[in-house]
PDB file of C-alpha atoms in Angstrom:
ATOM      1  CA  MET A 160     113.402 101.948 125.583  1.00  0.00           C
ATOM      2  CA  LEU A 161     113.382  98.275 126.569  1.00  0.00           C
ATOM      3  CA  ALA A 162     109.656  98.434 127.265  1.00  0.00           C
ATOM      4  CA  ARG A 163     109.053  99.778 123.758  1.00  0.00           C
ATOM      5  CA  LEU A 164     111.257  97.109 122.167  1.00  0.00           C
ATOM      6  CA  LEU A 165     109.214  94.470 123.977  1.00  0.00           C
ATOM      7  CA  GLY A 166     105.993  96.252 123.092  1.00  0.00           C
ATOM      8  CA  SER A 167     104.934  98.248 120.053  1.00  0.00           C
ATOM      9  CA  ALA A 168     108.420  98.072 118.513  1.00  0.00           C
ATOM     10  CA  PHE A 169     108.729  94.312 118.995  1.00  0.00           C
ATOM     11  CA  TRP A 170     109.486  93.951 115.285  1.00  0.00           C
ATOM     12  CA  ILE A 171     112.990  95.363 115.861  1.00  0.00           C
ATOM     13  CA  PRO A 172     114.244  92.585 118.178  1.00  0.00           C
ATOM     14  CA  ALA A 173     112.186  90.105 116.138  1.00  0.00           C
ATOM     15  CA  TYR A 174     114.078  90.989 112.953  1.00  0.00           C
ATOM     16  CA  ILE A 175     117.371  90.893 114.836  1.00  0.00           C
ATOM     17  CA  ALA A 176     116.434  87.443 116.123  1.00  0.00           C
ATOM     18  CA  LEU A 177     115.517  86.403 112.577  1.00  0.00           C
ATOM     19  CA  ILE A 178     118.900  87.474 111.212  1.00  0.00           C
ATOM     20  CA  ALA A 179     120.685  85.862 114.150  1.00  0.00           C
ATOM     21  CA  GLY A 180     119.048  82.556 113.345  1.00  0.00           C
ATOM     22  CA  PHE A 181     120.696  82.586 109.922  1.00  0.00           C
ATOM     23  CA  VAL A 182     124.125  83.994 110.760  1.00  0.00           C
ATOM     24  CA  LEU A 183     125.050  82.658 114.205  1.00  0.00           C
ATOM     25  CA  PRO A 184     127.722  79.984 113.748  1.00  0.00           C
ATOM     26  CA  GLY A 185     127.504  76.566 115.294  1.00  0.00           C
ATOM     27  CA  ASP A 186     125.122  73.654 115.638  1.00  0.00           C
ATOM     28  CA  PHE A 187     122.000  74.519 117.614  1.00  0.00           C
ATOM     29  CA  SER A 188     120.184  71.211 117.153  1.00  0.00           C
ATOM     30  CA  ALA A 189     120.695  70.311 120.819  1.00  0.00           C
ATOM     31  CA  LEU A 190     118.555  73.320 121.760  1.00  0.00           C
ATOM     32  CA  LYS A 191     115.582  72.211 119.658  1.00  0.00           C
ATOM     33  CA  PRO A 192     113.651  70.937 122.736  1.00  0.00           C
ATOM     34  CA  LEU A 193     113.530  74.558 123.928  1.00  0.00           C
ATOM     35  CA  VAL A 194     111.240  75.502 121.026  1.00  0.00           C
ATOM     36  CA  PRO A 195     108.017  74.111 122.582  1.00  0.00           C
ATOM     37  CA  VAL A 196     109.104  75.512 125.951  1.00  0.00           C
ATOM     38  CA  LEU A 197     109.346  79.002 124.482  1.00  0.00           C
ATOM     39  CA  LEU A 198     106.042  78.516 122.670  1.00  0.00           C
ATOM     40  CA  GLY A 199     104.485  77.521 125.959  1.00  0.00           C
ATOM     41  CA  GLY A 200     106.054  80.552 127.613  1.00  0.00           C
ATOM     42  CA  ILE A 201     104.406  82.868 125.092  1.00  0.00           C
ATOM     43  CA  LEU A 202     100.992  81.340 125.651  1.00  0.00           C
ATOM     44  CA  PHE A 203     101.445  81.131 129.423  1.00  0.00           C
ATOM     45  CA  CYS A 204     102.249  84.833 129.737  1.00  0.00           C
ATOM     46  CA  SER A 205      99.375  85.747 127.428  1.00  0.00           C
ATOM     47  CA  SER A 206      96.915  83.399 129.145  1.00  0.00           C
ATOM     48  CA  LEU A 207      97.577  84.967 132.528  1.00  0.00           C
ATOM     49  CA  LYS A 208      95.688  87.965 131.155  1.00  0.00           C
ATOM     50  CA  VAL A 209      92.731  85.863 129.969  1.00  0.00           C
ATOM     51  CA  SER A 210      90.210  84.352 132.358  1.00  0.00           C
ATOM     52  CA  LEU A 211      87.907  81.434 131.673  1.00  0.00           C
ATOM     53  CA  GLY A 212      85.068  83.906 132.051  1.00  0.00           C
ATOM     54  CA  GLN A 213      86.425  85.993 129.185  1.00  0.00           C
ATOM     55  CA  VAL A 214      86.696  82.940 126.954  1.00  0.00           C
ATOM     56  CA  ARG A 215      83.169  81.854 127.856  1.00  0.00           C
ATOM     57  CA  ALA A 216      81.837  85.362 127.285  1.00  0.00           C
ATOM     58  CA  ALA A 217      83.554  85.546 123.899  1.00  0.00           C
ATOM     59  CA  PHE A 218      81.968  82.238 122.888  1.00  0.00           C
ATOM     60  CA  LEU A 219      78.480  83.097 124.175  1.00  0.00           C
ATOM     61  CA  GLU A 220      78.432  86.623 122.786  1.00  0.00           C
ATOM     62  CA  PRO A 221      75.609  87.038 120.236  1.00  0.00           C
ATOM     63  CA  GLY A 222      76.935  86.360 116.775  1.00  0.00           C
ATOM     64  CA  ALA A 223      80.218  84.977 118.088  1.00  0.00           C
ATOM     65  CA  LEU A 224      79.795  81.480 116.660  1.00  0.00           C
ATOM     66  CA  PRO A 225      79.069  82.614 113.074  1.00  0.00           C
ATOM     67  CA  ARG A 226      81.936  85.096 113.270  1.00  0.00           C
ATOM     68  CA  LEU A 227      84.295  82.469 114.652  1.00  0.00           C
ATOM     69  CA  SER A 228      83.234  79.979 111.981  1.00  0.00           C
ATOM     70  CA  ALA A 229      83.722  82.553 109.233  1.00  0.00           C
ATOM     71  CA  LEU A 230      87.199  83.434 110.503  1.00  0.00           C
ATOM     72  CA  ILE A 231      88.227  79.772 110.631  1.00  0.00           C
ATOM     73  CA  VAL A 232      86.964  79.174 107.092  1.00  0.00           C
ATOM     74  CA  LEU A 233      88.773  82.299 105.921  1.00  0.00           C
ATOM     75  CA  LYS A 234      92.026  81.258 107.602  1.00  0.00           C
ATOM     76  CA  LEU A 235      92.064  77.584 106.678  1.00  0.00           C
ATOM     77  CA  LEU A 236      90.387  77.526 103.263  1.00  0.00           C
ATOM     78  CA  LEU A 237      90.437  80.911 101.552  1.00  0.00           C
ATOM     79  CA  LEU A 238      93.602  82.729 102.625  1.00  0.00           C
ATOM     80  CA  PRO A 239      95.907  79.839 101.609  1.00  0.00           C
ATOM     81  CA  LEU A 240      94.737  80.262  98.025  1.00  0.00           C
ATOM     82  CA  ILE A 241      96.316  83.721  97.752  1.00  0.00           C
ATOM     83  CA  PRO A 242      99.981  82.737  98.311  1.00  0.00           C
ATOM     84  CA  TYR A 243      99.374  79.511  96.386  1.00  0.00           C
ATOM     85  CA  ALA A 244      98.110  81.362  93.315  1.00  0.00           C
ATOM     86  CA  ALA A 245     100.880  83.964  93.500  1.00  0.00           C
ATOM     87  CA  THR A 246     103.606  81.347  93.905  1.00  0.00           C
ATOM     88  CA  LEU A 247     102.112  79.157  91.188  1.00  0.00           C
ATOM     89  CA  ALA A 248     102.578  82.037  88.766  1.00  0.00           C
ATOM     90  CA  LEU A 249     106.100  82.970  89.882  1.00  0.00           C
ATOM     91  CA  ALA A 250     107.708  79.750  91.139  1.00  0.00           C
ATOM     92  CA  PRO A 251     105.438  76.732  90.546  1.00  0.00           C
ATOM     93  CA  GLU A 252     107.762  74.300  92.320  1.00  0.00           C
ATOM     94  CA  TRP A 253     107.261  76.224  95.569  1.00  0.00           C
ATOM     95  CA  ALA A 254     103.483  76.469  95.272  1.00  0.00           C
ATOM     96  CA  PRO A 255     102.608  73.211  97.112  1.00  0.00           C
ATOM     97  CA  GLY A 256     104.744  74.252 100.063  1.00  0.00           C
ATOM     98  CA  MET A 257     103.138  77.677 100.187  1.00  0.00           C
ATOM     99  CA  LEU A 258      99.692  76.090 100.133  1.00  0.00           C
ATOM    100  CA  LEU A 259     100.645  73.737 102.950  1.00  0.00           C
ATOM    101  CA  VAL A 260     102.024  76.547 105.107  1.00  0.00           C
ATOM    102  CA  GLY A 261      98.982  78.702 104.421  1.00  0.00           C
ATOM    103  CA  MET A 262      96.607  75.957 105.549  1.00  0.00           C
ATOM    104  CA  MET A 263      98.121  75.755 109.011  1.00  0.00           C
ATOM    105  CA  PRO A 264      96.202  77.217 111.980  1.00  0.00           C
ATOM    106  CA  GLY A 265      97.305  80.424 113.643  1.00  0.00           C
ATOM    107  CA  GLY A 266     100.519  80.455 115.646  1.00  0.00           C
ATOM    108  CA  LEU A 267     100.559  80.399 119.433  1.00  0.00           C
ATOM    109  CA  SER A 268     101.966  83.923 119.420  1.00  0.00           C
ATOM    110  CA  SER A 269      98.718  85.205 117.877  1.00  0.00           C
ATOM    111  CA  LEU A 270      97.223  85.572 121.348  1.00  0.00           C
ATOM    112  CA  ALA A 271     100.160  87.731 122.413  1.00  0.00           C
ATOM    113  CA  PHE A 272      99.731  89.923 119.333  1.00  0.00           C
ATOM    114  CA  ALA A 273      95.989  90.217 119.958  1.00  0.00           C
ATOM    115  CA  ASP A 274      96.766  91.446 123.451  1.00  0.00           C
ATOM    116  CA  LEU A 275      99.519  93.771 122.246  1.00  0.00           C
ATOM    117  CA  TYR A 276      97.229  95.503 119.757  1.00  0.00           C
ATOM    118  CA  GLY A 277      94.111  95.562 121.917  1.00  0.00           C
ATOM    119  CA  GLY A 278      92.278  92.719 120.194  1.00  0.00           C
ATOM    120  CA  GLU A 279      89.766  90.327 121.719  1.00  0.00           C
ATOM    121  CA  ARG A 280      91.916  87.860 123.617  1.00  0.00           C
ATOM    122  CA  GLY A 281      89.074  85.416 124.225  1.00  0.00           C
ATOM    123  CA  LEU A 282      88.144  85.330 120.550  1.00  0.00           C
ATOM    124  CA  ALA A 283      91.803  84.974 119.555  1.00  0.00           C
ATOM    125  CA  LEU A 284      92.157  81.936 121.815  1.00  0.00           C
ATOM    126  CA  LEU A 285      88.958  80.365 120.472  1.00  0.00           C
ATOM    127  CA  LEU A 286      90.102  80.979 116.903  1.00  0.00           C
ATOM    128  CA  LEU A 287      93.463  79.380 117.610  1.00  0.00           C
ATOM    129  CA  LEU A 288      91.940  76.328 119.283  1.00  0.00           C
ATOM    130  CA  GLY A 289      89.164  75.941 116.707  1.00  0.00           C
ATOM    131  CA  GLY A 290      91.571  76.195 113.801  1.00  0.00           C
ATOM    132  CA  SER A 291      93.925  73.672 115.383  1.00  0.00           C
ATOM    133  CA  LEU A 292      91.114  71.143 115.831  1.00  0.00           C
ATOM    134  CA  ILE A 293      89.664  71.546 112.335  1.00  0.00           C
ATOM    135  CA  CYS A 294      92.945  71.736 110.415  1.00  0.00           C
ATOM    136  CA  PRO A 295      93.400  67.912 110.309  1.00  0.00           C
ATOM    137  CA  LEU A 296      90.167  67.749 108.307  1.00  0.00           C
ATOM    138  CA  THR A 297      90.641  70.703 105.984  1.00  0.00           C
ATOM    139  CA  ALA A 298      94.332  70.345 105.122  1.00  0.00           C
ATOM    140  CA  PRO A 299      94.203  66.798 103.659  1.00  0.00           C
ATOM    141  CA  ALA A 300      91.041  67.730 101.752  1.00  0.00           C
ATOM    142  CA  MET A 301      92.737  70.797 100.258  1.00  0.00           C
ATOM    143  CA  LEU A 302      95.837  68.812  99.313  1.00  0.00           C
ATOM    144  CA  HIS A 303      93.663  66.181  97.646  1.00  0.00           C
ATOM    145  CA  LEU A 304      91.662  68.855  95.838  1.00  0.00           C
ATOM    146  CA  PHE A 305      94.814  70.314  94.307  1.00  0.00           C
ATOM    147  CA  GLY A 306      96.338  66.910  93.614  1.00  0.00           C
ATOM    148  CA  ILE A 307      99.268  67.470  95.948  1.00  0.00           C
ATOM    149  CA  GLY A 308     100.944  64.560  97.682  1.00  0.00           C
ATOM    150  CA  GLN A 309     100.395  60.853  97.362  1.00  0.00           C
ATOM    151  CA  HIS A 310      99.892  58.347 100.125  1.00  0.00           C
ATOM    152  CA  VAL A 311     102.733  55.847 100.369  1.00  0.00           C
ATOM    153  CA  PRO A 312     101.589  52.372 101.461  1.00  0.00           C
ATOM    154  CA  GLY A 313     102.824  51.564 104.930  1.00  0.00           C
ATOM    155  CA  GLN A 314     103.184  55.228 105.847  1.00  0.00           C
ATOM    156  CA  PRO A 315     100.706  57.242 107.955  1.00  0.00           C
ATOM    157  CA  SER A 316      98.075  59.074 105.939  1.00  0.00           C
ATOM    158  CA  GLU A 317      98.024  62.849 105.681  1.00  0.00           C
ATOM    159  CA  ALA A 318      94.972  62.913 107.949  1.00  0.00           C
ATOM    160  CA  ALA A 319      96.774  60.876 110.611  1.00  0.00           C
ATOM    161  CA  LEU A 320      99.834  63.101 110.463  1.00  0.00           C
ATOM    162  CA  PHE A 321      97.740  66.242 110.713  1.00  0.00           C
ATOM    163  CA  ALA A 322      95.745  64.714 113.576  1.00  0.00           C
ATOM    164  CA  LEU A 323      98.938  64.074 115.518  1.00  0.00           C
ATOM    165  CA  GLN A 324     100.072  67.616 114.841  1.00  0.00           C
ATOM    166  CA  ALA A 325      96.711  68.956 115.989  1.00  0.00           C
ATOM    167  CA  LEU A 326      96.953  66.920 119.190  1.00  0.00           C
ATOM    168  CA  TYR A 327     100.416  68.353 119.778  1.00  0.00           C
ATOM    169  CA  ILE A 328      99.097  71.884 119.283  1.00  0.00           C
ATOM    170  CA  VAL A 329      96.127  71.283 121.585  1.00  0.00           C
ATOM    171  CA  LEU A 330      98.441  69.979 124.307  1.00  0.00           C
ATOM    172  CA  LEU A 331     100.744  72.920 123.728  1.00  0.00           C
ATOM    173  CA  LEU A 332      97.729  75.191 124.115  1.00  0.00           C
ATOM    174  CA  GLY A 333      96.077  73.419 127.008  1.00  0.00           C
ATOM    175  CA  THR A 334      99.083  72.978 129.276  1.00  0.00           C
ATOM    176  CA  PRO A 335     100.181  76.631 129.627  1.00  0.00           C
ATOM    177  CA  PHE A 336      96.592  77.893 129.581  1.00  0.00           C
ATOM    178  CA  THR A 337      95.576  75.505 132.371  1.00  0.00           C
ATOM    179  CA  LEU A 338      98.653  76.398 134.398  1.00  0.00           C
ATOM    180  CA  ALA A 339      97.928  80.091 133.909  1.00  0.00           C
ATOM    181  CA  GLN A 340      94.341  79.662 135.101  1.00  0.00           C
ATOM    182  CA  VAL A 341      95.523  77.774 138.187  1.00  0.00           C
ATOM    183  CA  ILE A 342      97.909  80.604 139.037  1.00  0.00           C
ATOM    184  CA  ARG A 343      95.166  83.166 138.409  1.00  0.00           C
ATOM    185  CA  GLY A 344      92.995  81.311 140.896  1.00  0.00           C
ATOM    186  CA  VAL A 345      95.697  80.765 143.515  1.00  0.00           C
ATOM    187  CA  ALA A 346      97.474  84.129 143.350  1.00  0.00           C
ATOM    188  CA  PRO A 347      95.162  86.694 141.720  1.00  0.00           C
ATOM    189  CA  ARG A 348      96.832  89.661 143.404  1.00  0.00           C
ATOM    190  CA  LEU A 349     100.254  88.589 142.190  1.00  0.00           C
ATOM    191  CA  VAL A 350      98.926  88.321 138.646  1.00  0.00           C
ATOM    192  CA  GLU A 351      97.208  91.693 138.915  1.00  0.00           C
ATOM    193  CA  ARG A 352     100.379  93.407 140.119  1.00  0.00           C
ATOM    194  CA  ASN A 353     102.375  92.033 137.210  1.00  0.00           C
ATOM    195  CA  LEU A 354      99.897  92.410 134.363  1.00  0.00           C
ATOM    196  CA  HIS A 355     102.028  95.113 132.752  1.00  0.00           C
ATOM    197  CA  ARG A 356     104.985  92.726 132.595  1.00  0.00           C
ATOM    198  CA  LEU A 357     103.189  89.848 130.883  1.00  0.00           C
ATOM    199  CA  SER A 358     103.106  91.119 127.302  1.00  0.00           C
ATOM    200  CA  PRO A 359     106.830  92.056 127.335  1.00  0.00           C
ATOM    201  CA  ALA A 360     107.562  88.626 128.804  1.00  0.00           C
ATOM    202  CA  ALA A 361     105.694  86.982 125.920  1.00  0.00           C
ATOM    203  CA  ILE A 362     107.706  88.986 123.379  1.00  0.00           C
ATOM    204  CA  ALA A 363     110.885  88.107 125.283  1.00  0.00           C
ATOM    205  CA  CYS A 364     110.026  84.443 124.687  1.00  0.00           C
ATOM    206  CA  LEU A 365     109.203  85.095 121.043  1.00  0.00           C
ATOM    207  CA  CYS A 366     112.608  86.493 120.064  1.00  0.00           C
ATOM    208  CA  PRO A 367     114.756  83.500 121.092  1.00  0.00           C
ATOM    209  CA  LEU A 368     112.038  81.272 119.646  1.00  0.00           C
ATOM    210  CA  ILE A 369     112.547  82.893 116.238  1.00  0.00           C
ATOM    211  CA  THR A 370     116.309  82.451 116.453  1.00  0.00           C
ATOM    212  CA  LEU A 371     116.162  78.831 117.569  1.00  0.00           C
ATOM    213  CA  SER A 372     113.441  77.875 115.089  1.00  0.00           C
ATOM    214  CA  ILE A 373     115.746  78.923 112.263  1.00  0.00           C
ATOM    215  CA  ALA A 374     119.123  77.946 113.711  1.00  0.00           C
ATOM    216  CA  CYS A 375     117.968  74.458 114.707  1.00  0.00           C
ATOM    217  CA  ASN A 376     116.592  73.655 111.259  1.00  0.00           C
ATOM    218  CA  ARG A 377     118.969  75.351 108.845  1.00  0.00           C
ATOM    219  CA  GLN A 378     121.259  73.364 106.635  1.00  0.00           C
ATOM    220  CA  ALA A 379     124.802  73.041 107.948  1.00  0.00           C
TER     221      ALA A 379
END
């Protein structure tokens, strides 16, 4: 039962964690530093199942670069227009926020989901990294195109803010992935023996992440 809850039925504990984030009493702001730790835990567990060779093979596969480019364009430029248009019709004051959220690169848990559903882990990692690097260029351009946001003199520009966020994401990606590759190289048999535990471990990190992400940022 537990294996299923941390596997194909992960949505059950995820929804419970979501509700808990809204209803648990108390101030959780002191636990906010755990959010990047849990994010790193998700990627670390997932990256233990991905070798550098798999990533290289995914990148060098014939047609991989056009496919990767098309997916990044779809994610960063085209998909955000759908929630923006829908929200603009129903609740115009929320539309800029929906556009901004839609323009963000994929979450770090996307690699865990790709693994859970038998997707291409190498391609998922490349898509996540590529989107994170390109987002600082596409997001300010999209905001400018739709006339959203104005630069305040003396404050960092949108491009600078997005660049800092992209750097944060790249570090958040690179640190657990590098650590995972070191462990794969040092203790391959240990990793092999525990492969079946890695996806549940990633989901186990995801659930408290959902709770804390909400509880640490909700209004008192």
